[in-house]
PDB file of C-alpha atoms in Angstrom:
ATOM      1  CA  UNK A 117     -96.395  80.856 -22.254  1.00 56.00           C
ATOM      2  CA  UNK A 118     -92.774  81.740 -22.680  1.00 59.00           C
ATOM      3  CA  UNK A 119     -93.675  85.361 -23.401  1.00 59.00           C
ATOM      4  CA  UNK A 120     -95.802  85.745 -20.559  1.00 63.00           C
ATOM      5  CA  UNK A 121     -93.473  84.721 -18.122  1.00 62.00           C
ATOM      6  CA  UNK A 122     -90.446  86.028 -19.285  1.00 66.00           C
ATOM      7  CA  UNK A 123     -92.627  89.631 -18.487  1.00 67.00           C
ATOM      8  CA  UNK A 124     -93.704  88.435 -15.142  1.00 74.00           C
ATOM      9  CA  UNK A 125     -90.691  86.491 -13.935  1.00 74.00           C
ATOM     10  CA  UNK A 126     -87.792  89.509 -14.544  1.00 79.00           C
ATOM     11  CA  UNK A 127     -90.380  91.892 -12.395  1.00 82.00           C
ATOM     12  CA  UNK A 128     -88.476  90.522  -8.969  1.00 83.00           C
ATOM     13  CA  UNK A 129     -85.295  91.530 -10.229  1.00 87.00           C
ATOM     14  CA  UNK A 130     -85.808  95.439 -11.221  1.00 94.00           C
ATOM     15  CA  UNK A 131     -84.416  97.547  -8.766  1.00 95.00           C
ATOM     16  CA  UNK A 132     -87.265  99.629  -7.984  1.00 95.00           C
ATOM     17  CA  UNK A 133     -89.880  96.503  -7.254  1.00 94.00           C
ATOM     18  CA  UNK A 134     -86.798  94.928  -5.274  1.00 94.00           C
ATOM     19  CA  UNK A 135     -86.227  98.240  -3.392  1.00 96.00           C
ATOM     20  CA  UNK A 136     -90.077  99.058  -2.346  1.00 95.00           C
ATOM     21  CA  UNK A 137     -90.367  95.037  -1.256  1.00 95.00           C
ATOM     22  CA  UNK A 138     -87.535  95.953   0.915  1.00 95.00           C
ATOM     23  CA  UNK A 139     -88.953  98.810   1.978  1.00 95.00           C
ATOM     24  CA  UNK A 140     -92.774  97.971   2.843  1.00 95.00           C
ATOM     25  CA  UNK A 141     -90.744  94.663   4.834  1.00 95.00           C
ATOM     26  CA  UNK A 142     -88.822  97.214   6.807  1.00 95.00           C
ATOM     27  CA  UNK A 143     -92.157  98.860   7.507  1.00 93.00           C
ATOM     28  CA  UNK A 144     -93.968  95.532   9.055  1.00 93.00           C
ATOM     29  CA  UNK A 145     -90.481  94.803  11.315  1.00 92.00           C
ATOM     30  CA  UNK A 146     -91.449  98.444  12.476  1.00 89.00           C
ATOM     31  CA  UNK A 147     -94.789  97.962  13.288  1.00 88.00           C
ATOM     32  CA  UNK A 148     -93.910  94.173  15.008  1.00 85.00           C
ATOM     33  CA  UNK A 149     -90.908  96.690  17.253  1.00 86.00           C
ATOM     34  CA  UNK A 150     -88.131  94.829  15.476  1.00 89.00           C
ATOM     35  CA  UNK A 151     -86.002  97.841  14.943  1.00 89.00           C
ATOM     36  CA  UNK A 152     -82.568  95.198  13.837  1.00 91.00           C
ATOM     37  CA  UNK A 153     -84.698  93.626  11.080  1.00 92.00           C
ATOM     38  CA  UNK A 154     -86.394  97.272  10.222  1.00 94.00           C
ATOM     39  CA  UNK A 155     -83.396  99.042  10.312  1.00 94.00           C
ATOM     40  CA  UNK A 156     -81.679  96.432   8.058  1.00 95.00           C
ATOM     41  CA  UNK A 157     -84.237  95.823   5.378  1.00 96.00           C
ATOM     42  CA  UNK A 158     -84.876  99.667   5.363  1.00 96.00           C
ATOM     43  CA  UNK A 159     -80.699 100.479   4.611  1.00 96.00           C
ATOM     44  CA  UNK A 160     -80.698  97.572   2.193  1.00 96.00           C
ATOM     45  CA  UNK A 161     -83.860  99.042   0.179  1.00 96.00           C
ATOM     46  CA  UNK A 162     -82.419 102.558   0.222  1.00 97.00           C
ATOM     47  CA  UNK A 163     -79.027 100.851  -1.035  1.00 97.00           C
ATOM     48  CA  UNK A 164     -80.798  98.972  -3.774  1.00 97.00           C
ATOM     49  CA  UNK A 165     -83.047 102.264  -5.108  1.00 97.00           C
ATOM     50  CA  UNK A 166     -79.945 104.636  -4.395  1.00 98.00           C
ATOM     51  CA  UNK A 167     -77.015 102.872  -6.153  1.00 97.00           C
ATOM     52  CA  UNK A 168     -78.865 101.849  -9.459  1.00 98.00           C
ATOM     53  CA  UNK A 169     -79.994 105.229 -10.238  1.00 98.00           C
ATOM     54  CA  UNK A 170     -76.585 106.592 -10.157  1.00 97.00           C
ATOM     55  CA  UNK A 171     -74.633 106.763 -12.745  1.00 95.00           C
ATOM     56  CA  UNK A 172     -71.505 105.225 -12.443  1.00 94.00           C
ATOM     57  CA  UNK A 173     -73.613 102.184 -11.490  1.00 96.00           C
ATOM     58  CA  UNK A 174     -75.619 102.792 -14.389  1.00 96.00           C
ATOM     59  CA  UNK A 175     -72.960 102.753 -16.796  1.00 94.00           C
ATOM     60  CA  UNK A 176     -71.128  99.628 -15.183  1.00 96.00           C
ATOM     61  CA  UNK A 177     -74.029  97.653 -15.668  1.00 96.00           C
ATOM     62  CA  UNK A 178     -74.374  99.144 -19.543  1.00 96.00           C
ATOM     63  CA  UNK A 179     -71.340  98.877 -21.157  1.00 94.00           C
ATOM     64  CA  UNK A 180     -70.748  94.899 -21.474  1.00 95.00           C
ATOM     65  CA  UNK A 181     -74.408  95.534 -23.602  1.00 95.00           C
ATOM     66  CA  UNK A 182     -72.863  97.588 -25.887  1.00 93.00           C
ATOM     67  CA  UNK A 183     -71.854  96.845 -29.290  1.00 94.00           C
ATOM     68  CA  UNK A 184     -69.305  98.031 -31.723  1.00 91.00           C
ATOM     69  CA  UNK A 185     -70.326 100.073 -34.756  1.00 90.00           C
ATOM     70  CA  UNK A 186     -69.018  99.732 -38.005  1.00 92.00           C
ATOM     71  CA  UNK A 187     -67.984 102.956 -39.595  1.00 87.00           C
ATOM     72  CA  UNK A 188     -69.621 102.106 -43.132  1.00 91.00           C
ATOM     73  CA  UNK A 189     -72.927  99.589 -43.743  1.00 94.00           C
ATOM     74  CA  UNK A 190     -73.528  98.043 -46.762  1.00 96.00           C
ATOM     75  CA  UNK A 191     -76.441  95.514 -46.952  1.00 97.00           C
ATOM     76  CA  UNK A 192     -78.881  93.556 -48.833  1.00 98.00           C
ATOM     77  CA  UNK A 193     -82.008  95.260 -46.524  1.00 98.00           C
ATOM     78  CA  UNK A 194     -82.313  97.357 -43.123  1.00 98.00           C
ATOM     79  CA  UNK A 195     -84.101  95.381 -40.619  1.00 98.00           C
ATOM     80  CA  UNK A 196     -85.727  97.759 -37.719  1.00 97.00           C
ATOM     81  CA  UNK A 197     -86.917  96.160 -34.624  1.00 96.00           C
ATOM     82  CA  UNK A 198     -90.083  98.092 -33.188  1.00 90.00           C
ATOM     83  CA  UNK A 199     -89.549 100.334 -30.567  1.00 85.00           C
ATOM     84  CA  UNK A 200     -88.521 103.769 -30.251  1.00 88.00           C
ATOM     85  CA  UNK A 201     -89.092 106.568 -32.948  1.00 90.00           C
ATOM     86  CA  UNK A 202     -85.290 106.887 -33.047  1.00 93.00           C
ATOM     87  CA  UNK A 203     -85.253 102.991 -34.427  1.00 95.00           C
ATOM     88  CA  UNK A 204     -87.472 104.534 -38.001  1.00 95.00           C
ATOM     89  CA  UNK A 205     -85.598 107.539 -38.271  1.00 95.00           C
ATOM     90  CA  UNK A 206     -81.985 105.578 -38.095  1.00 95.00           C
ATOM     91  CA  UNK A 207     -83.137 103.416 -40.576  1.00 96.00           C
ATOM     92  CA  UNK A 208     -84.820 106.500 -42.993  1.00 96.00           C
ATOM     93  CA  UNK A 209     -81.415 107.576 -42.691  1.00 95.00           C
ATOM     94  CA  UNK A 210     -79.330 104.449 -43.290  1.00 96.00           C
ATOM     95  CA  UNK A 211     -81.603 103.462 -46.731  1.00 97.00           C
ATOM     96  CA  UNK A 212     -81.480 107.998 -47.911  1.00 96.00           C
ATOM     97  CA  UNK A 213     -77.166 107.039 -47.371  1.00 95.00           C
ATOM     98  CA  UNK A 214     -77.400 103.670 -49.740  1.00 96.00           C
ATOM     99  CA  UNK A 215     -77.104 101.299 -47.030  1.00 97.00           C
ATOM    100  CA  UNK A 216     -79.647  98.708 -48.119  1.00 97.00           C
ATOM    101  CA  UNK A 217     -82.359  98.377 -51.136  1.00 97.00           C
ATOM    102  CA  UNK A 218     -85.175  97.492 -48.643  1.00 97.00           C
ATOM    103  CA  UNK A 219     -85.980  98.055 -44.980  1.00 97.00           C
ATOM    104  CA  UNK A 220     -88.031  95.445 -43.309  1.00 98.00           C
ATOM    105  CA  UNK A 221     -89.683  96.283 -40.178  1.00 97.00           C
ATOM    106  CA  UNK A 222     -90.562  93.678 -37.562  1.00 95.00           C
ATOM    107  CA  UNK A 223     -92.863  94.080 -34.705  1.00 91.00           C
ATOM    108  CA  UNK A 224     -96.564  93.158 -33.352  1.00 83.00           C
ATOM    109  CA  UNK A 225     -97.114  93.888 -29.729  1.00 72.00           C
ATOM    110  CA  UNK A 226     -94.704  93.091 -26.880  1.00 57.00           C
ATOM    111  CA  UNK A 227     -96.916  93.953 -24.173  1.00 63.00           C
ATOM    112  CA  UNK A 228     -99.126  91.302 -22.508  1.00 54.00           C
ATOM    113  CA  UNK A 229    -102.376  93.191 -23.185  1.00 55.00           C
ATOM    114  CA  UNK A 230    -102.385  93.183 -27.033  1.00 56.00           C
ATOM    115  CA  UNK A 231    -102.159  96.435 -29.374  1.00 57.00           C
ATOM    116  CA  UNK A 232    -104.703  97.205 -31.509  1.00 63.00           C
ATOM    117  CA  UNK A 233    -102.415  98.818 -34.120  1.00 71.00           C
ATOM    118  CA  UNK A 234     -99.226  97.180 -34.350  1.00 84.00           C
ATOM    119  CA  UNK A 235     -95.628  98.465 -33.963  1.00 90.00           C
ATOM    120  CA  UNK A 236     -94.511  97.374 -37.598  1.00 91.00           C
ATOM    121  CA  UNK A 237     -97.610  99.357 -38.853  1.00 91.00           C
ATOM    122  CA  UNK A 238     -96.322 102.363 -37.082  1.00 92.00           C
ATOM    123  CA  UNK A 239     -93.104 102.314 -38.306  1.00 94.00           C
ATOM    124  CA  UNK A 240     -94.218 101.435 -42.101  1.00 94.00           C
ATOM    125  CA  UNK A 241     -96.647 104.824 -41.653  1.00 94.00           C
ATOM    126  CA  UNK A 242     -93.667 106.708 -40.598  1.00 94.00           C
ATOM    127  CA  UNK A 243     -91.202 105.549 -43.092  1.00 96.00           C
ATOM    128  CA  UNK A 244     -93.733 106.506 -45.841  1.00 96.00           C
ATOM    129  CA  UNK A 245     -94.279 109.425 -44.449  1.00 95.00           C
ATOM    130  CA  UNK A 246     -90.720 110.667 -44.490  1.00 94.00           C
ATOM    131  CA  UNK A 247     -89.961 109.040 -48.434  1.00 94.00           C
ATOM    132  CA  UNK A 248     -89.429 106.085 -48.240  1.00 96.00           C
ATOM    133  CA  UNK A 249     -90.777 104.396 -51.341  1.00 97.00           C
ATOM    134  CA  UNK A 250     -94.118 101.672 -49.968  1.00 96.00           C
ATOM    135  CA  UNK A 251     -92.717  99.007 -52.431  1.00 96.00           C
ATOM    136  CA  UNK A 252     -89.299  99.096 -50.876  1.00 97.00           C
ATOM    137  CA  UNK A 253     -90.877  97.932 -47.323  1.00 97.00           C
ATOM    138  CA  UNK A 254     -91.692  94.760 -45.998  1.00 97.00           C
ATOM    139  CA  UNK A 255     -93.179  94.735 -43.096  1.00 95.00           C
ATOM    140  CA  UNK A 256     -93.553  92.025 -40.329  1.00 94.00           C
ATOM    141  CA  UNK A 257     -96.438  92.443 -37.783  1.00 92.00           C
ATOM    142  CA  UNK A 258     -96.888  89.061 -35.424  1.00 90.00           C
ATOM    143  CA  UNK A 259     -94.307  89.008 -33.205  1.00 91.00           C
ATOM    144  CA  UNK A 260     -94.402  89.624 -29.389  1.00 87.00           C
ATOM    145  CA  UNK A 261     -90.521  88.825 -28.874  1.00 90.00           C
ATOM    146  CA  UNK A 262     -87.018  89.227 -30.532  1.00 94.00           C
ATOM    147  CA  UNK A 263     -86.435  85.471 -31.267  1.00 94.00           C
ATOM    148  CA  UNK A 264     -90.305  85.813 -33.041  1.00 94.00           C
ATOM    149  CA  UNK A 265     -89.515  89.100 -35.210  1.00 95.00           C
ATOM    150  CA  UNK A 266     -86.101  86.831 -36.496  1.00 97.00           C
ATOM    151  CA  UNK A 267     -88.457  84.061 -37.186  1.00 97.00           C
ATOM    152  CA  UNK A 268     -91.132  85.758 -38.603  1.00 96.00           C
ATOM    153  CA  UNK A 269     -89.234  88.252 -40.840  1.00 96.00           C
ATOM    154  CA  UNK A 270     -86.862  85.388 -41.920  1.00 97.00           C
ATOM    155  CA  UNK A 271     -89.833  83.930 -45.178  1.00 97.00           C
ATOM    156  CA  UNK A 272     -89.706  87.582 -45.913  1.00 96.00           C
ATOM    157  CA  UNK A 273     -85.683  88.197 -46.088  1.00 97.00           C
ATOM    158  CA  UNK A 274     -85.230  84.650 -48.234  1.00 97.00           C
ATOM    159  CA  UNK A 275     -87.226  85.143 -50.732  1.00 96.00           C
ATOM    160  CA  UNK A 276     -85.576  88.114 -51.617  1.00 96.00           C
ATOM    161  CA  UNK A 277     -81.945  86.019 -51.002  1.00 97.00           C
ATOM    162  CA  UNK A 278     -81.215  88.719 -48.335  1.00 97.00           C
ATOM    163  CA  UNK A 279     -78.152  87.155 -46.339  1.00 97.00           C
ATOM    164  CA  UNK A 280     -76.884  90.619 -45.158  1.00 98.00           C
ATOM    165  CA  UNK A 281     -78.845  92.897 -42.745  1.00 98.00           C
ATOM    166  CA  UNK A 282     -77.985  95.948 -40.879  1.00 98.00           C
ATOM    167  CA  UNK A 283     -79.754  95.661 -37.951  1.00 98.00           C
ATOM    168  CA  UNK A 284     -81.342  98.809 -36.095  1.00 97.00           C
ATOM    169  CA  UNK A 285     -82.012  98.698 -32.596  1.00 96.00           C
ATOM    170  CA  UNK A 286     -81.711 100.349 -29.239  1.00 95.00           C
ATOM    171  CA  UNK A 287     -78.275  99.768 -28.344  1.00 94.00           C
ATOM    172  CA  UNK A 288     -79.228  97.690 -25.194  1.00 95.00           C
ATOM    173  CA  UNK A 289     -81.499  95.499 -27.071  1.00 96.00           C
ATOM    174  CA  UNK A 290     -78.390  95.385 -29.735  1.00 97.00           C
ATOM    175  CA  UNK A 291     -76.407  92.089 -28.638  1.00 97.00           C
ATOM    176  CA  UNK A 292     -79.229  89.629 -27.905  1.00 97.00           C
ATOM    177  CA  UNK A 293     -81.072  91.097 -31.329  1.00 97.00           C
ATOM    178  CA  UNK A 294     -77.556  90.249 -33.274  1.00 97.00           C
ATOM    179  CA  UNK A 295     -77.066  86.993 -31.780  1.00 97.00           C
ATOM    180  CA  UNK A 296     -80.580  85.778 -32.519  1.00 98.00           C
ATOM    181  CA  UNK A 297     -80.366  87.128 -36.078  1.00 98.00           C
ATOM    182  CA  UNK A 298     -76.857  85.627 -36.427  1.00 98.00           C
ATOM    183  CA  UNK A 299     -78.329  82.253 -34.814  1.00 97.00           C
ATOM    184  CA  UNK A 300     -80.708  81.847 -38.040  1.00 97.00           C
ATOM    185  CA  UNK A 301     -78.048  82.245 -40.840  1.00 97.00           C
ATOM    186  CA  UNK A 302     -77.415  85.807 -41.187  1.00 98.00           C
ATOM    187  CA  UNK A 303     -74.179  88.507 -41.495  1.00 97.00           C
ATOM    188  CA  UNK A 304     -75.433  91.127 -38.823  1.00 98.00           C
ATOM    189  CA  UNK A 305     -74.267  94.336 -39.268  1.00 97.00           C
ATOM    190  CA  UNK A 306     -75.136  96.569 -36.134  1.00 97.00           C
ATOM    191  CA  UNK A 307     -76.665 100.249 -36.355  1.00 96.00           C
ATOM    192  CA  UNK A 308     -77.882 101.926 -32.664  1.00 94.00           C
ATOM    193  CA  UNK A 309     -80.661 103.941 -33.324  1.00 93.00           C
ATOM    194  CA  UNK A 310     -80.202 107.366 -32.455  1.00 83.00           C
ATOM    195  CA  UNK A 311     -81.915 110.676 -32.564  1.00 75.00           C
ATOM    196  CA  UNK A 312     -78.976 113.188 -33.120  1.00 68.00           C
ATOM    197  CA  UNK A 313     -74.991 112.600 -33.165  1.00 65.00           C
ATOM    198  CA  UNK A 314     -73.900 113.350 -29.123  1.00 61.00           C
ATOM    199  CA  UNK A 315     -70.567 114.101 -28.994  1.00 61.00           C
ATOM    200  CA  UNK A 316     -69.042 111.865 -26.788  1.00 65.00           C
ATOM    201  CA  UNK A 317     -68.118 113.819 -23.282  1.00 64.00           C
ATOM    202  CA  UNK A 318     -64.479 113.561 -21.476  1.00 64.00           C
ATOM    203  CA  UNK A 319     -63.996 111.154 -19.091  1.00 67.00           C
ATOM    204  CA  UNK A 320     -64.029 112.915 -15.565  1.00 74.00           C
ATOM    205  CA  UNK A 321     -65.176 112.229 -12.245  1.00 75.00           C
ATOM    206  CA  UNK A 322     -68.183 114.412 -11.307  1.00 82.00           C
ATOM    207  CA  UNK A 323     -69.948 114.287  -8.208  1.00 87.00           C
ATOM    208  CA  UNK A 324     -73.333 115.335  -9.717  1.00 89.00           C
ATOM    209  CA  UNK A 325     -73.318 111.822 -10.993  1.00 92.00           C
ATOM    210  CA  UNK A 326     -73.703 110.557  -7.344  1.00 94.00           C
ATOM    211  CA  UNK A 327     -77.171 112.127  -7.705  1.00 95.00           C
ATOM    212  CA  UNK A 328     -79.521 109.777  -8.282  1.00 96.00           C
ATOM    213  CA  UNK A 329     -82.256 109.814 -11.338  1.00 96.00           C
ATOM    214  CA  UNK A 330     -84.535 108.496 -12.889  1.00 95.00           C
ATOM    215  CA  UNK A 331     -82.979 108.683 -16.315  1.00 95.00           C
ATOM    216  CA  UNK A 332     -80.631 106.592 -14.661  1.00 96.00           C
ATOM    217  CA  UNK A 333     -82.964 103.562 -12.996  1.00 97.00           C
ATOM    218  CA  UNK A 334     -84.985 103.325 -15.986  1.00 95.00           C
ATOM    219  CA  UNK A 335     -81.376 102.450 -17.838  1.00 96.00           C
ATOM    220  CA  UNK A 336     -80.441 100.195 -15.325  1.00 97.00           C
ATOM    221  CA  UNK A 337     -83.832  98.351 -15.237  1.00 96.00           C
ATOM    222  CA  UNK A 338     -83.426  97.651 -18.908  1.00 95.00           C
ATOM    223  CA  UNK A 339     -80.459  96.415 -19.078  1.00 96.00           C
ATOM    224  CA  UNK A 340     -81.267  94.050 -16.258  1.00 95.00           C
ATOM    225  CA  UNK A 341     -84.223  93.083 -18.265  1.00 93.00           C
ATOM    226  CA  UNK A 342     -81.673  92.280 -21.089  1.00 95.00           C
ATOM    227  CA  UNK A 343     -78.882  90.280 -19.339  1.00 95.00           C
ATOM    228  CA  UNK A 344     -82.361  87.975 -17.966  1.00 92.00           C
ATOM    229  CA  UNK A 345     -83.634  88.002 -21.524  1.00 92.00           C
ATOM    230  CA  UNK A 346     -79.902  87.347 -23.292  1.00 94.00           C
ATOM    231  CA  UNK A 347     -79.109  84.071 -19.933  1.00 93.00           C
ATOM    232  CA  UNK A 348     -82.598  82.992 -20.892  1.00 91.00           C
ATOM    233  CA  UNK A 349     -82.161  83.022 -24.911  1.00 94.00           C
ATOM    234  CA  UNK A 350     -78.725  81.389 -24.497  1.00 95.00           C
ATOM    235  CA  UNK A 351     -80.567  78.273 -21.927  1.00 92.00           C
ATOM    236  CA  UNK A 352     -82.897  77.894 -24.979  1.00 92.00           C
ATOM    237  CA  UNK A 353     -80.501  77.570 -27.311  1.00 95.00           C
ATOM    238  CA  UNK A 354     -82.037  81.020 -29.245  1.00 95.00           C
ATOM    239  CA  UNK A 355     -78.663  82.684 -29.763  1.00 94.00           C
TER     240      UNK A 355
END
């Protein structure tokens, strides 16, 4: 139940289902000739749309998200959370550097219609596929949820007396995943997935950011989605 309506329940708060609710209310004020109520609820769903898909917004809403790197990470295993390709390759590349013996990954389906093949699967095809050795993976394919893929992989990690994990995730999903992880007994170590090293840019104002995207309302959606998910693992008692 929890699962289902922590997907349904954080749709009202995304700023593009917020914004077009505005918007189709400012339309039905039209049509009843209330041009106060249309022209307010039509501004305010503009506002809504407009501001989160720009990126100073964007990146104020981000950066309390993010988590500090370690420079070095030495561990007992490599835990990957399913997700994004970038998640297997960052943790191919963290067990090719030494980090850990093992890499577990964790992940069934976290959509409400389930997958036939699951995310864990995926990722253990993938890590084979670019060397990592079968009988160093563990793999953990149940959960729908963070707090499950802690639970779940948890058997797994103690019976090899794993107490250390670097943990590889998006770097959004990064501080709930570490606190949940950290709730059941374990020294975290984080590791964003990426792709590629980005340099980092110079901090400048540039008005092209005033542009909006929709690189930048898909970020801000997320993160949204994580600050509900991180308020509603902390009421629980999960992290």
């Amino acid at each position: 139940m929890y699962h289902i309506l922590s997907k349904i329940l954080v749709w009202a708060l995304y700023p593009l289902t917020l914004g077009m609710a505005l918007l189709l209310l400012a339309y039905w004020f039209e049509r009843k000739r209330d041009r106060r109520l249309f022209r307010r609820l039509f501004f305010s769903g503009f506002t809504v749309i407009y501001l989160f898909s720009i990126t100073p917004v964007q990146r104020l809403i981000v950066r309390p998200l993010k988590v500090a790197q370690p420079t070095t990470v030495e561990a007992d295993a490599v835990v990957v959370l399913g997700g994004e390709p970038a998640r297997s390759l960052t943790g191919i590349r963290l067990f090719k550097q030494g980090a850990a013996p093992f890499i577990l990954t964790a992940g069934g389906s976290g959509n409400l219609l389930q997958e036939e093949q699951k995310e864990s699967d995926r990722m253990t095809d993938f890590l084979v596929e670019f060397g990592v050795p079968a009988d160093r993976i563990l793999s953990e394919s149940s959960s729908r949820n963070t707090r499950e893929n802690a639970i779940n992989a948890k058997p797994m990690l103690d019976s090899l007396s794993i107490r250390t994990i670097a943990l590889v995730t998006s770097s959004l999903h990064m501080r709930r995943s570490v606190g949940v992880f950290e709730k059941l007994g374990y020294e975290v170590i984080p590791a964003n997935s990426r792709l590629f090293r980005i340099p980092k840019k110079r901090e400048r104002f540039d008005p092209f950011t005033l542009i909006p995207e929709v690189g930048n309302l898909s970020l801000s959606t997320q993160a949204i989605y994580e600050y509900f998910a991180l308020t509603l693992y902390k009421v629980l008692g999960w992290v």
